[in-house]
Amino acid sequence: MLVLALDTSTPAVTAGLVRDGVTVAERVETDARKHGELLMPAVQAVCAEAGVALRELDAVVVGAGPGPFTGLRVGMVTAAALGDALGIPVHGVCSLDAIAAAVVADGPLTGNLLVVTDARRREVYWAAYEAEGARLSGPTVESPDALRERLPGLRLVAAAGTMADGFGLPVHEATPSPAGLVAVAPLHSAPGPLEPLYLRRPDAVPPGERKRVAR
């Protein structure tokens, strides 16, 4: 099975082709302000590198976050558009799960894993995982200090993600990899609704009712 994997849940713009679980081409560029400009050129680049046409894809997997609103939308809208145009399934997966899967694939852990990424507003997104990769807790958004208070009860031996530094643990994978994204996708099941994991309300809100001007 040939799968296109995309993720824009972090400042990294990731596109990769995974054939039967093996990454055959990958492009990662980091610019938190240029997800929209970088993603499709990255898709075209990995297809060219692998000598693959888009029509040969069997599925698309996309990181559904948690992540900042604008960047996350770029990846998910692109994945949905490609799936619709090519008539192939699109699977949304938790981006933190994908990071954990990549860490576990590199070698067995002796305890639990913390995956933590930047949520902005002086907060982080995080989830905790067993040594085999099963999620124990989260995903959650809160301040780093609030997370530190939880650490003693999580029995952690390692951390991963873009905000993994600063928690006193050995640091592994930083961003979702194509192989990690595909590893946690239920490729042999019908895809569910493609829904982003924002974990909080966006800054933008509909305007309220206009105030009446007294005459």
PDB file of N, CA and C in Angstrom, residues 100-111 113 130-133 157-158 172:
ATOM      1  N   ALA A 100       4.920   9.410  19.236  1.00  0.00           N
ATOM      2  CA  ALA A 100       5.163   8.289  20.145  1.00  0.00           C
ATOM      3  C   ALA A 100       5.473   7.006  19.375  1.00  0.00           C
ATOM      4  N   ALA A 101       4.741   6.764  18.299  1.00  0.00           N
ATOM      5  CA  ALA A 101       4.947   5.550  17.514  1.00  0.00           C
ATOM      6  C   ALA A 101       6.350   5.500  16.936  1.00  0.00           C
ATOM      7  N   ALA A 102       6.859   6.654  16.486  1.00  0.00           N
ATOM      8  CA  ALA A 102       8.201   6.704  15.926  1.00  0.00           C
ATOM      9  C   ALA A 102       9.260   6.436  16.991  1.00  0.00           C
ATOM     10  N   VAL A 103       9.048   6.967  18.203  1.00  0.00           N
ATOM     11  CA  VAL A 103       9.994   6.724  19.294  1.00  0.00           C
ATOM     12  C   VAL A 103      10.032   5.244  19.644  1.00  0.00           C
ATOM     13  N   VAL A 104       8.859   4.641  19.795  1.00  0.00           N
ATOM     14  CA  VAL A 104       8.780   3.231  20.156  1.00  0.00           C
ATOM     15  C   VAL A 104       9.408   2.354  19.077  1.00  0.00           C
ATOM     16  N   ALA A 105       9.246   2.736  17.811  1.00  0.00           N
ATOM     17  CA  ALA A 105       9.807   1.950  16.716  1.00  0.00           C
ATOM     18  C   ALA A 105      11.336   1.958  16.727  1.00  0.00           C
ATOM     19  N   ASP A 106      11.929   3.008  17.296  1.00  0.00           N
ATOM     20  CA  ASP A 106      13.394   3.088  17.351  1.00  0.00           C
ATOM     21  C   ASP A 106      13.997   2.144  18.382  1.00  0.00           C
ATOM     22  N   GLY A 107      13.211   1.678  19.301  1.00  0.00           N
ATOM     23  CA  GLY A 107      13.726   0.759  20.305  1.00  0.00           C
ATOM     24  C   GLY A 107      12.840   0.750  21.529  1.00  0.00           C
ATOM     25  N   PRO A 108      12.842  -0.340  22.290  1.00  0.00           N
ATOM     26  CA  PRO A 108      11.955  -0.451  23.456  1.00  0.00           C
ATOM     27  C   PRO A 108      12.345   0.532  24.557  1.00  0.00           C
ATOM     28  N   LEU A 109      11.329   1.072  25.223  1.00  0.00           N
ATOM     29  CA  LEU A 109      11.535   1.949  26.372  1.00  0.00           C
ATOM     30  C   LEU A 109      11.407   1.135  27.654  1.00  0.00           C
ATOM     31  N   THR A 110      11.989   1.644  28.715  1.00  0.00           N
ATOM     32  CA  THR A 110      11.904   0.947  30.000  1.00  0.00           C
ATOM     33  C   THR A 110      10.771   1.480  30.878  1.00  0.00           C
ATOM     34  N   GLY A 111      10.072   2.491  30.363  1.00  0.00           N
ATOM     35  CA  GLY A 111       8.958   3.076  31.103  1.00  0.00           C
ATOM     36  C   GLY A 111       8.112   3.924  30.187  1.00  0.00           C
ATOM     37  N   LEU A 113       6.409   7.299  28.239  1.00  0.00           N
ATOM     38  CA  LEU A 113       6.913   8.374  27.382  1.00  0.00           C
ATOM     39  C   LEU A 113       5.992   9.585  27.454  1.00  0.00           C
ATOM     40  N   GLU A 130       2.457   4.430  27.172  1.00  0.00           N
ATOM     41  CA  GLU A 130       3.161   3.261  27.692  1.00  0.00           C
ATOM     42  C   GLU A 130       4.393   2.979  26.832  1.00  0.00           C
ATOM     43  N   ALA A 131       5.264   2.127  27.325  1.00  0.00           N
ATOM     44  CA  ALA A 131       6.500   1.797  26.604  1.00  0.00           C
ATOM     45  C   ALA A 131       6.224   1.212  25.221  1.00  0.00           C
ATOM     46  N   GLU A 132       5.065   0.559  25.053  1.00  0.00           N
ATOM     47  CA  GLU A 132       4.720  -0.048  23.762  1.00  0.00           C
ATOM     48  C   GLU A 132       4.000   0.930  22.835  1.00  0.00           C
ATOM     49  N   GLY A 133       3.685   2.133  23.320  1.00  0.00           N
ATOM     50  CA  GLY A 133       3.089   3.146  22.461  1.00  0.00           C
ATOM     51  C   GLY A 133       1.625   3.425  22.721  1.00  0.00           C
ATOM     52  N   VAL A 157      10.179   7.924  31.522  1.00  0.00           N
ATOM     53  CA  VAL A 157      11.613   7.681  31.336  1.00  0.00           C
ATOM     54  C   VAL A 157      12.168   8.459  30.155  1.00  0.00           C
ATOM     55  N   ALA A 158      11.294   9.082  29.342  1.00  0.00           N
ATOM     56  CA  ALA A 158      11.752   9.803  28.158  1.00  0.00           C
ATOM     57  C   ALA A 158      10.684  10.794  27.734  1.00  0.00           C
ATOM     58  N   HIS A 172      13.744  12.508  22.634  1.00  0.00           N
ATOM     59  CA  HIS A 172      13.751  11.718  21.399  1.00  0.00           C
ATOM     60  C   HIS A 172      13.145  12.543  20.261  1.00  0.00           C
TER      61      HIS A 172
END
